[in-house]
XYZ file of C-alpha atoms in Angstrom:
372
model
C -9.650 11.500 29.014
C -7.801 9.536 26.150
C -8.104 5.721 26.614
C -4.097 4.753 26.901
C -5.026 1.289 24.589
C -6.054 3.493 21.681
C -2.379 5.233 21.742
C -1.412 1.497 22.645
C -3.358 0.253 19.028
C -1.922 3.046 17.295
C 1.475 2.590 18.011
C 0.944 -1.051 16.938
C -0.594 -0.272 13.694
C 2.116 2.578 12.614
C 5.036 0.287 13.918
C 4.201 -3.701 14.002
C 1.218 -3.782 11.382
C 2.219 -1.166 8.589
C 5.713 -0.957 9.677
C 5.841 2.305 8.714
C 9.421 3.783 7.572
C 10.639 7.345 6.973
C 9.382 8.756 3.649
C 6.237 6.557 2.914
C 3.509 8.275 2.355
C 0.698 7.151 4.395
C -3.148 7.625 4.426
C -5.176 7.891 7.147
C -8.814 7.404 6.921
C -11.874 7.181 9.129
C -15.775 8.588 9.897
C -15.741 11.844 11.761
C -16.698 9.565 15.229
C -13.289 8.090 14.801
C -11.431 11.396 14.876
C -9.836 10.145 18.115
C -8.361 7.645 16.629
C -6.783 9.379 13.543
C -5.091 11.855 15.660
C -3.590 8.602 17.362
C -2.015 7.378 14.059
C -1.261 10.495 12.471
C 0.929 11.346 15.492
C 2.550 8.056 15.737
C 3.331 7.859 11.653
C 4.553 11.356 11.590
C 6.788 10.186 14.364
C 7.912 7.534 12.264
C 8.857 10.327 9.510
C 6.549 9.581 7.186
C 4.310 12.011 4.712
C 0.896 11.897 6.610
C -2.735 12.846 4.520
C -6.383 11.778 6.152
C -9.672 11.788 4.708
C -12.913 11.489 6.776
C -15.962 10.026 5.399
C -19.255 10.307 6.874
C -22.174 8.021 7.089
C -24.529 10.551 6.993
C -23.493 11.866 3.487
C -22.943 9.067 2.218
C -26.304 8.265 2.896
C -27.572 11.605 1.102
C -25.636 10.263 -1.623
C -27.245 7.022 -1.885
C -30.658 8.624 -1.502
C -30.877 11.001 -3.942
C -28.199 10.490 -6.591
C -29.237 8.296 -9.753
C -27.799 5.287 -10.928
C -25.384 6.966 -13.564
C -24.121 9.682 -10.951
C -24.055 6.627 -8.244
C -21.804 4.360 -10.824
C -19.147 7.471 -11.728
C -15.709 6.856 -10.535
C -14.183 7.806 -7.145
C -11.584 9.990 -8.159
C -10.090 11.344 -4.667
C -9.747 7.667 -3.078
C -8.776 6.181 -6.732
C -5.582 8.924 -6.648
C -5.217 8.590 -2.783
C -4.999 4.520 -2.551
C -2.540 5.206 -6.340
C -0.567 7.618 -4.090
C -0.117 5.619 -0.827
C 2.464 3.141 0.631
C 0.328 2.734 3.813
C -3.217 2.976 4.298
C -4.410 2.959 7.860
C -8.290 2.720 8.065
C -10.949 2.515 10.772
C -14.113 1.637 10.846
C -16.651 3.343 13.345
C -20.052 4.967 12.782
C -22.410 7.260 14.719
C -25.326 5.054 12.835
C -25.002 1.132 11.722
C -28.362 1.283 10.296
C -28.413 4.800 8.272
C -28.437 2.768 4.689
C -31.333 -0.032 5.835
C -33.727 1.752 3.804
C -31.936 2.361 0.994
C -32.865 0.072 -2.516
C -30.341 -2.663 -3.578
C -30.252 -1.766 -7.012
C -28.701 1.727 -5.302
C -26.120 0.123 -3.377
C -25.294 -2.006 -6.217
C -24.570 0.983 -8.124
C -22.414 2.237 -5.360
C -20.281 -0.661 -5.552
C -19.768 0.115 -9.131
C -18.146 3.527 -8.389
C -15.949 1.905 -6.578
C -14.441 -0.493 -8.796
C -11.347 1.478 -10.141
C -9.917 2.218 -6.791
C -10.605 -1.105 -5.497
C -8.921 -3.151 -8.557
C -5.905 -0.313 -7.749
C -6.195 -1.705 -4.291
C -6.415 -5.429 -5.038
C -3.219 -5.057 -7.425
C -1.328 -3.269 -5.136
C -2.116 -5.570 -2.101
C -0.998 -8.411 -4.538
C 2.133 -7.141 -5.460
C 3.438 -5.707 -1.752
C 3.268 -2.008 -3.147
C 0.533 -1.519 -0.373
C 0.545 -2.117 2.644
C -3.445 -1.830 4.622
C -4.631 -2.372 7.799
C -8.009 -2.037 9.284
C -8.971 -1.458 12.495
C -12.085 -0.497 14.648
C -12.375 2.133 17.046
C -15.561 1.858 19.566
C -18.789 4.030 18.944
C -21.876 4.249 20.837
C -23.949 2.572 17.735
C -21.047 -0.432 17.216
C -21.662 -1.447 20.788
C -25.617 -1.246 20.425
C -25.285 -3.337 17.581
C -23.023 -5.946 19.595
C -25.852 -5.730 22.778
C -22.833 -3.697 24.696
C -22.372 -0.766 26.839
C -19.730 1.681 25.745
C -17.336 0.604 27.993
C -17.892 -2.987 27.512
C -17.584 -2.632 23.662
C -14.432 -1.094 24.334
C -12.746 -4.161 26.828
C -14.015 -6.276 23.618
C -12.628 -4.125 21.146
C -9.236 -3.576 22.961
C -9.488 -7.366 24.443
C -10.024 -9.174 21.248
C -6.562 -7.093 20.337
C -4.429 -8.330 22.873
C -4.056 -4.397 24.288
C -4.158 -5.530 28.058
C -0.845 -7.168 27.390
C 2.004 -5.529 28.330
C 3.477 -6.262 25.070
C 0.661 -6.803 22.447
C 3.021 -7.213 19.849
C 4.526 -10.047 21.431
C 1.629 -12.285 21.766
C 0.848 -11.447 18.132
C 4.380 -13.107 16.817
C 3.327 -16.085 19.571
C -0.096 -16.356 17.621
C 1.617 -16.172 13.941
C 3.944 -18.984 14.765
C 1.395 -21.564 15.978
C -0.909 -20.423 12.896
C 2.078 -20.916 10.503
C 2.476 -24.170 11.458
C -1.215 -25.018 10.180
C -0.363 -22.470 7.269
C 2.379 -25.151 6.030
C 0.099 -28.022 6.737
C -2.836 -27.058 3.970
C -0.042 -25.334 1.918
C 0.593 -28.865 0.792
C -3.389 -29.901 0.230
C -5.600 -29.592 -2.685
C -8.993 -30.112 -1.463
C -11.292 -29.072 1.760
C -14.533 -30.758 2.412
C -16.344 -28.717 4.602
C -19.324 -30.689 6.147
C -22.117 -28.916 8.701
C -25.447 -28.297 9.333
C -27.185 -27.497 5.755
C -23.349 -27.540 4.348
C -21.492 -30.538 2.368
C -19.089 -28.445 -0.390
C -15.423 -29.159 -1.544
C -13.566 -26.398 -2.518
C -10.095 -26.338 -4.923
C -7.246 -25.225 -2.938
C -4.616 -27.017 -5.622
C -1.633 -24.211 -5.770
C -3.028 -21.874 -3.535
C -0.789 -19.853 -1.051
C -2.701 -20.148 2.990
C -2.224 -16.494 4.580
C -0.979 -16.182 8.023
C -3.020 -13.564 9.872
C -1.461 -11.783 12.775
C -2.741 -8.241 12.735
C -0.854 -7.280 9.951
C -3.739 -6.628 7.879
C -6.911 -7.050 10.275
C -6.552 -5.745 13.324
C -7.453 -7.459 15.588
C -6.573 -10.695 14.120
C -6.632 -14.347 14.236
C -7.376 -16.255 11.055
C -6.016 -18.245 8.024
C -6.887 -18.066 4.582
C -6.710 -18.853 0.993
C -8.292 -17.899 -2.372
C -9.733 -21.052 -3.707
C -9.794 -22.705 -7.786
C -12.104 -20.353 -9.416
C -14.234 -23.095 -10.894
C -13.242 -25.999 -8.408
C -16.200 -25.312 -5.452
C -19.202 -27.652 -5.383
C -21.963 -28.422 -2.870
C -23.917 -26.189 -0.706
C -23.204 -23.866 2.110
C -25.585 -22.675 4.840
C -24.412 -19.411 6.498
C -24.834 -19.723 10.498
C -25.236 -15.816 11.293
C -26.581 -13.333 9.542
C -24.934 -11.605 6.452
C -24.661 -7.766 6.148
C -23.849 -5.651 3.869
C -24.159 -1.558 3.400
C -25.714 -1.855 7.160
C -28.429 -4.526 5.554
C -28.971 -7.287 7.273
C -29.242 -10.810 5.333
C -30.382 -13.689 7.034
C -30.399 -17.187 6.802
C -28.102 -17.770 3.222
C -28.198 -21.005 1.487
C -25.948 -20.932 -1.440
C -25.569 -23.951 -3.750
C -22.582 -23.827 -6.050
C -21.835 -25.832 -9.058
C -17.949 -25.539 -10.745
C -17.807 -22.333 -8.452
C -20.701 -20.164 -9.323
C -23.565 -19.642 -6.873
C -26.189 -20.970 -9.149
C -29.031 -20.905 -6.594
C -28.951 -18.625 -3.864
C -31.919 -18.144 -1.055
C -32.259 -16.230 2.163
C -35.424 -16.511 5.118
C -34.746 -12.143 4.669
C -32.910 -10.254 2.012
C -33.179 -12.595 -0.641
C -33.866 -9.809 -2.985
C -30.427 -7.642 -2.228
C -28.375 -11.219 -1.672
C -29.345 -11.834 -5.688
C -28.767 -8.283 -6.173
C -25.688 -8.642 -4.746
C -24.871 -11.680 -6.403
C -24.918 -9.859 -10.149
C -23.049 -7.408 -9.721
C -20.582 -7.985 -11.789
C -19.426 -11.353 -13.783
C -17.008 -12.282 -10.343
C -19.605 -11.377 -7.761
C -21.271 -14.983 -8.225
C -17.580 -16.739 -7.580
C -15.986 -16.757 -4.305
C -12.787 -14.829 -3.405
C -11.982 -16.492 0.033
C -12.009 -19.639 2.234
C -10.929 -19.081 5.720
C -10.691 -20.686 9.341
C -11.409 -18.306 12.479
C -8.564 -18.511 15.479
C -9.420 -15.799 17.498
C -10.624 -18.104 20.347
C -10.966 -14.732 22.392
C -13.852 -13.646 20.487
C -16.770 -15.928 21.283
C -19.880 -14.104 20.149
C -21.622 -12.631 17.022
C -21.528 -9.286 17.102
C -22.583 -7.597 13.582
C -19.062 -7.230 12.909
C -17.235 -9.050 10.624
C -13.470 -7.206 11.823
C -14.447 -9.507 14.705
C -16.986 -12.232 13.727
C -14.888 -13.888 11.059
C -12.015 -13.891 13.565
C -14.466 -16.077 16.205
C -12.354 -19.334 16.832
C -14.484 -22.160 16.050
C -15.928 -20.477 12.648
C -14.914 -20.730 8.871
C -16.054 -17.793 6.461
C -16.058 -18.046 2.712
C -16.607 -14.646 0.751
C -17.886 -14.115 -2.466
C -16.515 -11.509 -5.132
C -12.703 -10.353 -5.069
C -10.071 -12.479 -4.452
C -6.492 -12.003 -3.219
C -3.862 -12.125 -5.992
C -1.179 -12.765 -2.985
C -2.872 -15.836 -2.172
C -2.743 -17.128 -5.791
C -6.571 -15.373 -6.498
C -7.885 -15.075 -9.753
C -11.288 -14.027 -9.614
C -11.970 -10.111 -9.889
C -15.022 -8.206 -8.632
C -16.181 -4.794 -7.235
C -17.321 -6.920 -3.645
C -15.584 -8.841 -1.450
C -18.749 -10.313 0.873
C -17.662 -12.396 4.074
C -19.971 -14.944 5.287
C -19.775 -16.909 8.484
C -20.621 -20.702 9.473
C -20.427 -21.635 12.969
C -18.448 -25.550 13.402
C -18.794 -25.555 16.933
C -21.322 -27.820 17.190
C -20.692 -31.242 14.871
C -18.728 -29.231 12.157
C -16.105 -30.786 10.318
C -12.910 -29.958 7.832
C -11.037 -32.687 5.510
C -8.115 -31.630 3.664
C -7.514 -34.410 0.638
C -9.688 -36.509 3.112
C -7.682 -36.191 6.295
C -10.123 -34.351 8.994
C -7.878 -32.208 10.146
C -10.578 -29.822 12.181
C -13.594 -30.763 14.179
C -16.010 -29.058 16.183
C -14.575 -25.884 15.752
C -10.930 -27.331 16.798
C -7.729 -27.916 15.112
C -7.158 -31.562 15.774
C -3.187 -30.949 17.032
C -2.341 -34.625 16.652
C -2.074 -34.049 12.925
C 0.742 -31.989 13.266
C 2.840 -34.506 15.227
C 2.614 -37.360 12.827
């Protein structure tokens, strides 16, 4: 039997997140695990009037893909989700996989090549997202292997999943316009800054934030939600920053990240494991060694790691800085075929300064600002 919060979630995506209206011309796209889901949204947005087309990936051939295809064939341009993301007004995504682990043996210099393939249709995306001629949201739907990853059952996975999305409400979409009005109000505070000095354990960096636009996130374009962010000065980051959980990418776990950064290039990057695909990662193109994001978690619902970034950057109490693409809506500049979130933990003795004002401490926005 259907689970009524995943009709619940898709009704908020098709209506509240994408607002979909009659005549766009939405894509749907998922793994084959997620099927459940897509009929969800594909009923809702047809019910919305719009022009409905769905693509379902798989793990397991894209994995057959990465195994045996060569770097040139690997690096060749994605032609049906370059003209599908070209094509679409809405694109409604979720992630979900029957196996989290299916690419841990595969070589870096394979994945990097991967990445490569997919940098037409992700500058299409980037542009788009910029401009307002897209309009994304991603989601996740609960699989057996996403809740072994997160050290759930199936059914707990799901109360998390659902939970962290406000879904037990009566009316979800309420309590998301509560949570982007108190978040707007920090939004307007650091629209007016220049600098953040973020200090931690193994992290003292300042990052540029001068003429930068702070996005509000209220499950608009994450769902679920809960964070602010900005695209920081290209060349205005300096210090070092020590990554509190693990980083993963392609199912690839990286652990322990110490980056040190010097006019906004990682120019020395280690790891305790993975320090071989982190400085893979790190060349893959001229913006993969520049960051694309600064952010502050608000999700105070979601307390624990769990191998998810949908959810771990969202942890209240955590900032994440990504490296590679940035967001053009935000005022970003720097382009790249990766956009890699990382995740520090400020719970414990971590502190924010905006132009020298500490303004967030111990993984709390200190409210007293506000009412100067």
């Amino acid at each position: 039997m259907s689970d009524k919060r995943l009709n619940k979630l898709a009704k908020l995506l098709v209506n509240y997140s994408a607002e979909v209206k009659p005549g766009d011309f939405v894509l749907v796209q998922s793994e084959e695990v997620a099927i459940p889901w897509m009929i969800e949204v594909v009923k809702e947005a047809i019910k919305a009037g719009a022009h409905v087309e769905t693509l379902i990936d798989s793990s397991e051939v894209n994995y057959a893909k990465l195994k045996y295809a060569s770097k040139e064939q690997l690096e060749e341009e994605k032609l049906i989700q370059k003209n599908a993301i070209e094509k679409a007004d809405v694109w409604l995504t979720a992630w979900g996989t029957l196996n989290t682990r299916v690419n841990s043996n595969i070589d870096g210099d394979k994945i990097k090549a991967s990445v490569k393939g997919s940098s037409t249709w992700r500058k299409i995306y980037s542009e788009k997202m910029g401009n307002g001629t897209l309009r994304w949201c991603g989601t996740q739907f609960p699989t057996y292997a996403d809740a072994q990853e997160a050290s759930m059952s199936l059914s707990e996975y799901e109360d998390f999943v659902y939970g962290a999305g406000l879904l037990d409400y009566e009316d979800p979409v309420k309590e998301w316009k509560r949570i982007s009005a108190e978040q707007e109000r920090w939004i307007k505070y650091l629209d007016t800054k220049k600098e953040l000095h973020i200090i931690s354990e193994g992290t003292d960096i300042k990052v540029s934030v001068e003429g930068r636009k702070w996005m509000n996130c209220d499950g608009r374009v994450n769902f679920p939600d809960g964070e602010i962010f900005t695209s920081p000065v290209e060349d205005g980051i300096n210090g070092v920053i020590t990554f509190s959980f693990p980083g993963i990418y392609a199912g690839k776990e990286i652990e322990g990240i110490k980056l040190k950064v010097k006019d906004g290039k990682v120019v020395e990057a280690y790891a305790k494991k993975g320090e071989e695909l982190l400085k893979t990662l790190l060349s893959t193109d001229e913006g993969a060694s520049f960051f694309g994001e600064v952010a502050i978690g608000t999700n105070y619902g979601i307390k624990e790691f769990t191998r998810n970034m949908l959810f771990d950057e969202k942890i209240g109490g955590t900032i994440h800085m990504a490296i590679g693409d940035s967001m053009p809506e935000a005022g970003g500049k720097n382009s790249s075929t990766i956009h890699w979130d990382m995740l520090c933990d400020m719970r414990s003795g971590g502190k924010v300064y905006a132009d020298g004002e500490l303004f967030y401490e111990n993984g709390q926005f200190k409210e007293e600002i506000l009412k100067k």
